[in-house]
CSV table of C-alpha atoms in Angstrom, one decimal:
chain,number,residue,atom,x,y,z
Q,1,MET,CA,186.6,101.8,72.8
Q,2,PHE,CA,185.1,104.3,70.5
Q,3,LYS,CA,181.9,104.9,68.5
Q,4,ALA,CA,181.6,104.1,64.8
Q,5,LEU,CA,178.9,103.7,62.3
Q,6,VAL,CA,179.3,100.1,61.2
Q,7,VAL,CA,177.7,98.7,58.0
Q,8,GLU,CA,177.1,95.0,57.9
Q,9,LYS,CA,176.0,92.9,55.0
Q,10,GLY,CA,173.7,89.9,55.5
Q,11,GLU,CA,173.5,86.6,53.7
Q,12,ASP,CA,170.6,87.9,51.7
Q,13,GLY,CA,172.9,90.7,50.3
Q,14,LYS,CA,171.1,93.5,52.2
Q,15,THR,CA,173.1,96.0,54.2
Q,16,SER,CA,172.3,97.5,57.6
Q,17,ALA,CA,174.0,100.3,59.5
Q,18,SER,CA,174.2,101.1,63.2
Q,19,VAL,CA,176.4,102.9,65.7
Q,20,GLU,CA,178.6,100.5,67.7
Q,21,GLU,CA,181.3,100.6,70.3
Q,22,ILE,CA,184.5,99.1,68.8
Q,23,GLY,CA,188.1,98.7,69.8
Q,24,GLU,CA,191.1,100.4,68.3
Q,25,ASP,CA,192.6,97.0,67.4
Q,26,ARG,CA,189.9,96.8,64.7
Q,27,LEU,CA,191.2,99.9,62.8
Q,28,PRO,CA,193.0,99.2,59.5
Q,29,GLU,CA,196.7,99.6,59.0
Q,30,GLY,CA,198.1,103.1,58.5
Q,31,ASP,CA,200.8,105.5,59.5
Q,32,VAL,CA,198.7,108.0,61.4
Q,33,THR,CA,195.8,107.6,63.9
Q,34,VAL,CA,193.4,110.6,64.0
Q,35,ALA,CA,190.9,111.5,66.6
Q,36,VAL,CA,188.1,112.4,64.2
Q,37,GLU,CA,186.0,115.5,65.1
Q,38,TYR,CA,183.8,116.1,62.1
Q,39,SER,CA,182.8,114.4,58.9
Q,40,THR,CA,180.1,115.1,56.3
Q,41,VAL,CA,177.6,113.4,53.9
Q,42,ASN,CA,178.3,113.0,50.2
Q,43,TYR,CA,176.5,111.0,47.5
Q,44,LYS,CA,179.2,108.3,47.8
Q,45,ASP,CA,178.5,108.1,51.5
Q,46,GLY,CA,174.8,107.5,50.8
Q,47,LEU,CA,175.9,104.5,48.6
Q,48,CYS,CA,178.3,103.2,51.2
Q,49,ILE,CA,175.9,103.5,54.1
Q,50,GLY,CA,173.2,101.7,52.0
Q,51,PRO,CA,173.5,99.4,49.0
Q,52,GLY,CA,177.2,99.9,48.5
Q,53,GLY,CA,177.1,100.9,44.8
Q,54,GLY,CA,180.0,98.6,44.1
Q,55,LEU,CA,182.3,100.9,46.1
Q,56,VAL,CA,182.5,98.8,49.3
Q,57,ARG,CA,184.3,95.4,48.8
Q,58,THR,CA,184.5,94.0,52.3
Q,59,TYR,CA,182.2,94.1,55.3
Q,60,PRO,CA,181.8,95.0,58.1
Q,61,HIS,CA,182.7,98.5,56.9
Q,62,VAL,CA,183.0,102.1,58.4
Q,63,PRO,CA,182.0,104.7,55.7
Q,64,GLY,CA,182.8,108.4,55.6
Q,65,ILE,CA,184.8,109.6,52.6
Q,66,ASP,CA,186.2,112.6,54.4
Q,67,PHE,CA,187.0,113.8,57.9
Q,68,ALA,CA,188.9,116.4,59.9
Q,69,GLY,CA,190.4,116.0,63.3
Q,70,THR,CA,193.6,115.9,65.5
Q,71,VAL,CA,196.5,113.6,65.1
Q,72,GLU,CA,196.7,111.2,68.0
Q,73,ALA,CA,199.6,109.0,67.0
Q,74,SER,CA,202.0,109.1,64.0
Q,75,ASP,CA,204.8,106.9,62.6
Q,76,ASP,CA,205.5,109.6,59.9
Q,77,ASP,CA,207.7,112.6,60.6
Q,78,ARG,CA,205.3,114.9,58.7
Q,79,TYR,CA,202.7,114.7,61.4
Q,80,LYS,CA,202.9,114.7,65.2
Q,81,PRO,CA,200.2,114.4,68.0
Q,82,GLY,CA,198.2,117.5,68.2
Q,83,ASP,CA,198.4,118.5,64.5
Q,84,LYS,CA,195.1,119.4,62.9
Q,85,VAL,CA,194.5,117.5,59.6
Q,86,VAL,CA,191.9,117.0,56.9
Q,87,LEU,CA,191.3,114.1,54.6
Q,88,THR,CA,189.3,113.7,51.4
Q,89,GLY,CA,189.5,111.0,48.7
Q,90,TRP,CA,191.9,108.2,48.3
Q,91,ARG,CA,189.0,105.7,48.4
Q,92,VAL,CA,188.8,106.2,52.2
Q,93,GLY,CA,185.3,105.4,53.3
Q,94,GLU,CA,185.0,103.0,50.3
Q,95,MET,CA,188.0,100.6,50.2
Q,96,HIS,CA,189.4,101.8,53.5
Q,97,TRP,CA,187.6,102.5,56.7
Q,98,GLY,CA,186.6,106.2,56.9
Q,99,GLY,CA,185.4,109.1,59.0
Q,100,TYR,CA,182.1,107.9,60.5
Q,101,ALA,CA,183.9,107.0,63.7
Q,102,GLN,CA,185.7,108.8,66.6
Q,103,LYS,CA,189.0,107.4,65.4
Q,104,ALA,CA,190.6,106.7,62.0
Q,105,ARG,CA,193.9,105.2,60.9
Q,106,VAL,CA,195.2,106.2,57.5
Q,107,LYS,CA,198.3,106.6,55.4
Q,108,ALA,CA,200.1,109.9,56.0
Q,109,ASP,CA,200.2,110.6,52.3
Q,110,TRP,CA,196.4,110.9,52.3
Q,111,LEU,CA,196.3,113.8,54.8
Q,112,VAL,CA,196.6,117.5,54.4
Q,113,PRO,CA,197.4,120.0,57.2
Q,114,LEU,CA,194.4,122.0,58.1
Q,115,PRO,CA,195.0,125.5,56.4
Q,116,ASP,CA,195.2,128.6,58.5
Q,117,GLY,CA,191.8,130.2,58.8
Q,118,LEU,CA,189.9,127.0,59.0
Q,119,ASP,CA,188.9,124.9,62.0
Q,120,THR,CA,187.9,121.2,61.8
Q,121,ARG,CA,184.1,122.0,61.7
Q,122,THR,CA,184.5,124.5,58.9
Q,123,ALA,CA,186.7,122.1,57.0
Q,124,MET,CA,183.9,119.5,57.0
Q,125,ALA,CA,181.3,122.2,56.1
Q,126,VAL,CA,183.5,122.4,53.0
Q,127,GLY,CA,184.3,118.6,52.8
Q,128,THR,CA,184.7,116.7,49.6
Q,129,ALA,CA,181.9,118.6,47.9
Q,130,GLY,CA,183.5,122.0,48.6
Q,131,PHE,CA,186.9,120.7,47.8
Q,132,THR,CA,185.6,119.4,44.4
Q,133,ALA,CA,183.8,122.8,43.8
Q,134,MET,CA,187.1,124.6,44.3
Q,135,LEU,CA,188.9,122.3,41.9
Q,136,ALA,CA,186.2,123.0,39.4
Q,137,VAL,CA,186.5,126.8,39.8
Q,138,MET,CA,190.3,126.5,39.5
Q,139,ALA,CA,190.1,124.5,36.3
Q,140,LEU,CA,187.7,127.1,34.8
Q,141,GLU,CA,190.1,129.9,35.8
Q,142,ASP,CA,193.0,128.0,34.3
Q,143,HIS,CA,191.2,127.8,30.9
Q,144,GLY,CA,189.7,131.4,31.1
Q,145,ILE,CA,186.2,132.2,32.3
Q,146,LYS,CA,184.4,134.3,29.6
Q,147,ASP,CA,182.2,137.4,30.2
Q,148,GLY,CA,178.6,136.6,31.0
Q,149,PRO,CA,176.9,134.3,33.6
Q,150,VAL,CA,178.6,131.2,34.9
Q,151,LEU,CA,176.1,128.4,35.1
Q,152,VAL,CA,176.1,126.0,38.1
Q,153,THR,CA,173.9,122.9,37.7
Q,154,GLY,CA,172.6,121.0,40.7
Q,155,ALA,CA,173.2,124.3,42.5
Q,156,ALA,CA,171.4,123.5,45.8
Q,157,GLY,CA,173.5,120.4,46.4
Q,158,GLY,CA,176.9,120.3,48.1
Q,159,VAL,CA,179.2,121.0,45.2
Q,160,GLY,CA,176.8,123.4,43.6
Q,161,SER,CA,176.2,125.4,46.8
Q,162,VAL,CA,179.9,125.9,47.4
Q,163,ALA,CA,180.7,126.6,43.8
Q,164,THR,CA,177.9,129.3,43.7
Q,165,ALA,CA,179.3,131.0,46.8
Q,166,ILE,CA,182.9,130.9,45.6
Q,167,LEU,CA,182.1,132.2,42.1
Q,168,SER,CA,179.9,135.0,43.5
Q,169,LYS,CA,182.6,136.1,45.9
Q,170,LEU,CA,185.1,136.2,43.0
Q,171,GLY,CA,182.8,138.6,41.2
Q,172,TYR,CA,181.2,136.4,38.7
Q,173,GLU,CA,177.5,136.5,37.8
Q,174,VAL,CA,176.1,133.1,38.7
Q,175,ALA,CA,173.1,131.4,37.2
Q,176,ALA,CA,171.9,128.6,39.4
Q,177,VAL,CA,170.0,125.6,38.1
Q,178,THR,CA,167.6,123.8,40.4
Q,179,GLY,CA,164.6,121.5,40.2
Q,180,ARG,CA,163.4,122.7,43.7
Q,181,PRO,CA,161.7,126.1,43.5
Q,182,GLU,CA,161.7,126.3,47.3
Q,183,THR,CA,165.5,126.7,47.2
Q,184,GLU,CA,165.5,130.0,45.3
Q,185,ASP,CA,165.9,132.2,48.4
Q,186,TYR,CA,168.7,129.9,49.6
Q,187,LEU,CA,170.5,130.1,46.3
Q,188,ARG,CA,170.2,133.9,46.1
Q,189,GLY,CA,171.6,134.0,49.6
Q,190,LEU,CA,174.6,132.2,48.3
Q,191,GLY,CA,175.1,134.8,45.6
Q,192,ALA,CA,173.2,133.5,42.6
Q,193,SER,CA,171.8,136.4,40.5
Q,194,GLN,CA,169.7,134.2,38.2
Q,195,ILE,CA,167.7,131.1,38.9
Q,196,VAL,CA,167.2,128.6,36.1
Q,197,ALA,CA,164.5,126.0,36.4
Q,198,ARG,CA,165.8,122.5,35.7
Q,199,GLU,CA,163.0,121.8,33.2
Q,200,GLU,CA,164.2,124.7,31.0
Q,201,ILE,CA,167.6,123.1,30.4
Q,202,ASN,CA,167.1,119.3,31.1
Q,203,GLU,CA,165.8,118.2,27.7
Q,204,THR,CA,167.9,117.3,24.7
Q,205,THR,CA,167.5,119.3,21.5
Q,206,LYS,CA,168.1,118.3,17.9
Q,207,ARG,CA,170.1,121.5,17.5
Q,208,PRO,CA,173.8,120.9,18.3
Q,209,LEU,CA,174.3,124.6,18.9
Q,210,GLU,CA,172.1,127.3,20.6
Q,211,GLY,CA,172.8,130.9,21.5
Q,212,GLU,CA,176.1,131.5,23.2
Q,213,THR,CA,174.9,132.1,26.8
Q,214,TRP,CA,177.3,130.9,29.4
Q,215,GLY,CA,180.8,132.1,30.1
Q,216,GLY,CA,181.6,128.9,32.1
Q,217,CYS,CA,179.8,126.1,33.9
Q,218,VAL,CA,180.2,123.9,36.9
Q,219,ASP,CA,178.1,120.8,36.1
Q,220,ALA,CA,177.1,118.3,38.8
Q,221,VAL,CA,174.4,116.7,36.8
Q,222,GLY,CA,175.8,115.2,33.6
Q,223,GLY,CA,173.4,113.3,31.2
Q,224,ALA,CA,171.0,115.2,29.0
Q,225,MET,CA,171.5,118.5,30.9
Q,226,LEU,CA,175.3,118.5,30.2
Q,227,ALA,CA,174.6,117.7,26.6
Q,228,ARG,CA,172.3,120.7,26.3
Q,229,VAL,CA,174.6,123.0,28.2
Q,230,LEU,CA,177.5,122.2,25.8
Q,231,GLY,CA,175.6,123.7,23.0
Q,232,GLN,CA,174.9,126.9,24.9
Q,233,MET,CA,178.5,127.7,25.9
Q,234,GLN,CA,180.2,130.8,24.6
Q,235,TYR,CA,183.1,130.4,22.1
Q,236,GLY,CA,186.1,129.0,23.9
Q,237,ALA,CA,184.3,128.6,27.2
Q,238,SER,CA,184.7,125.6,29.5
Q,239,VAL,CA,182.5,123.2,31.4
Q,240,ALA,CA,183.9,121.6,34.6
Q,241,ALA,CA,182.1,118.2,35.0
Q,242,VAL,CA,182.0,117.1,38.6
Q,243,GLY,CA,179.0,114.7,38.8
Q,244,LEU,CA,176.4,112.5,37.2
Q,245,ALA,CA,173.2,113.0,39.2
Q,246,GLY,CA,171.3,113.0,35.9
Q,247,GLY,CA,173.0,110.0,34.5
Q,248,ALA,CA,176.4,108.8,33.1
Q,249,GLY,CA,175.4,108.9,29.5
Q,250,LEU,CA,176.1,112.0,27.3
Q,251,PRO,CA,173.7,112.3,24.4
Q,252,ALA,CA,175.7,115.0,22.7
Q,253,THR,CA,177.5,115.7,19.4
Q,254,VAL,CA,181.1,116.9,18.9
Q,255,ILE,CA,179.9,120.1,17.2
Q,256,PRO,CA,180.3,122.4,20.2
Q,257,PHE,CA,183.9,121.3,20.5
Q,258,LEU,CA,184.7,121.7,16.8
Q,259,LEU,CA,182.8,124.9,16.0
Q,260,ARG,CA,183.0,126.8,19.3
Q,261,GLY,CA,186.1,125.4,20.8
Q,262,VAL,CA,184.2,124.4,24.0
Q,263,ASN,CA,186.3,122.6,26.6
Q,264,LEU,CA,184.9,119.8,28.7
Q,265,LEU,CA,187.1,119.5,31.9
Q,266,GLY,CA,186.9,116.4,34.0
Q,267,ILE,CA,187.2,117.0,37.7
Q,268,ASP,CA,188.5,114.2,39.9
Q,269,SER,CA,188.9,114.9,43.6
Q,270,VAL,CA,189.8,111.4,44.8
Q,271,MET,CA,193.4,111.0,43.4
Q,272,GLN,CA,194.4,114.7,43.3
Q,273,PRO,CA,198.2,115.2,43.8
Q,274,TYR,CA,199.3,116.6,47.1
Q,275,ASP,CA,200.4,120.0,45.8
Q,276,ASN,CA,197.1,120.7,44.1
Q,277,ARG,CA,195.3,119.7,47.2
Q,278,LEU,CA,197.2,122.3,49.2
Q,279,ARG,CA,196.5,124.9,46.5
Q,280,ALA,CA,192.8,124.1,46.6
Q,281,TRP,CA,192.5,124.2,50.4
Q,282,GLU,CA,194.4,127.5,50.5
Q,283,ARG,CA,192.1,128.9,47.9
Q,284,ILE,CA,189.1,127.7,50.0
Q,285,ALA,CA,190.4,129.5,53.1
Q,286,SER,CA,190.7,132.7,51.1
Q,287,ASP,CA,187.9,132.7,48.5
Q,288,LEU,CA,185.0,130.9,50.2
Q,289,PRO,CA,182.9,133.4,52.3
Q,290,MET,CA,182.7,131.7,55.7
Q,291,GLU,CA,179.5,133.6,56.7
Q,292,THR,CA,177.9,132.2,53.6
Q,293,LEU,CA,179.2,128.7,54.3
Q,294,GLU,CA,177.6,128.9,57.7
Q,295,THR,CA,174.1,129.3,56.1
Q,296,MET,CA,174.6,126.0,54.2
Q,297,ILE,CA,175.2,123.9,57.3
Q,298,GLN,CA,172.9,121.2,58.6
Q,299,PRO,CA,174.2,119.7,61.8
Q,300,ALA,CA,174.1,115.9,62.3
Q,301,THR,CA,175.4,113.1,64.5
Q,302,LEU,CA,176.4,109.5,63.8
Q,303,THR,CA,172.9,108.2,64.6
Q,304,ASP,CA,171.4,110.5,61.9
Q,305,LEU,CA,173.6,109.0,59.2
Q,306,PRO,CA,171.4,106.0,58.0
Q,307,GLN,CA,168.5,108.4,57.2
Q,308,LEU,CA,170.8,111.1,55.7
Q,309,GLY,CA,172.4,108.5,53.5
Q,310,ALA,CA,169.0,107.5,52.1
Q,311,ASP,CA,168.0,111.1,51.8
Q,312,ILE,CA,171.0,112.2,49.7
Q,313,LEU,CA,170.5,109.3,47.3
Q,314,LYS,CA,167.0,110.8,46.7
Q,315,GLY,CA,168.3,114.3,46.2
Q,316,GLN,CA,166.7,115.5,49.4
Q,317,VAL,CA,169.8,117.0,51.1
Q,318,LYS,CA,170.4,120.7,50.7
Q,319,GLY,CA,173.7,122.4,51.3
Q,320,ARG,CA,176.3,120.9,53.6
Q,321,VAL,CA,175.7,118.3,56.4
Q,322,VAL,CA,178.3,118.5,59.2
Q,323,VAL,CA,178.5,115.4,61.3
Q,324,ASP,CA,179.8,115.8,64.8
Q,325,VAL,CA,181.1,112.3,65.5
Q,326,ASN,CA,181.4,113.0,69.2
Q,327,ALA,CA,177.9,114.3,69.8
């Protein structure tokens, strides 16, 4: 028997989540059984713990879209008992039972060996959000980051926090957008040299182009803010779009693309090919300042997850939540 956060759905359509003791025979099919050590909390997790957001199809369900732990049993030659592994994406925690449990069973193809320099706790301090941030930085680098500040929207959130820390360590001037003035000291501690109030950049404008301000952008907000940012990018600069906290619509024109050659780069972390996953995790191990990462961490346990799931949907979670599933 082991502990898991189990989400049930009643006849009235409402969901409830609680920590239960369940048997290993209830785990889904897979090649590798992992003794989970740590997980984390992402926006999708908030949906899956709570209303579902259309992500969860069958109940009862164990959420947790990422985890790190130790292989306990394997039917695949690539992994053996004792190997340290990390998992992000592949609809785990949505379609497939995930990391909010002391055991998980998954396909071997979904796993990545834990990179040298990281332990399982650190890997989940990074988690899906940090992995996504690294993919965004890599995409900006591949297209060329211009001189001048790199803008990070939603900077106090999980993706934004890690992106800010990575870009700062790489030597870029970072402008951090936040709607929470109380996070200014936190963001400057991550390496942000400029704080941009959300209200300064969150409104649409009739002008399709403004001054060429930003040399690159990691955008976790979308919506009106992304539309505004596109018109402020330097010639040939790129925006890596990673989220839609501000809405899925994009009230923009094509003018920034046609007259300034701006690139809008979509970042998907769920179905990334294995080789690019390895590249991103190796870059995380080398380019994310671990002492800075430590300042982002909020510790949690399985019993904290229902409240944390509700909090993250309200934008009330700062930095990185690390869930010790054995605590």
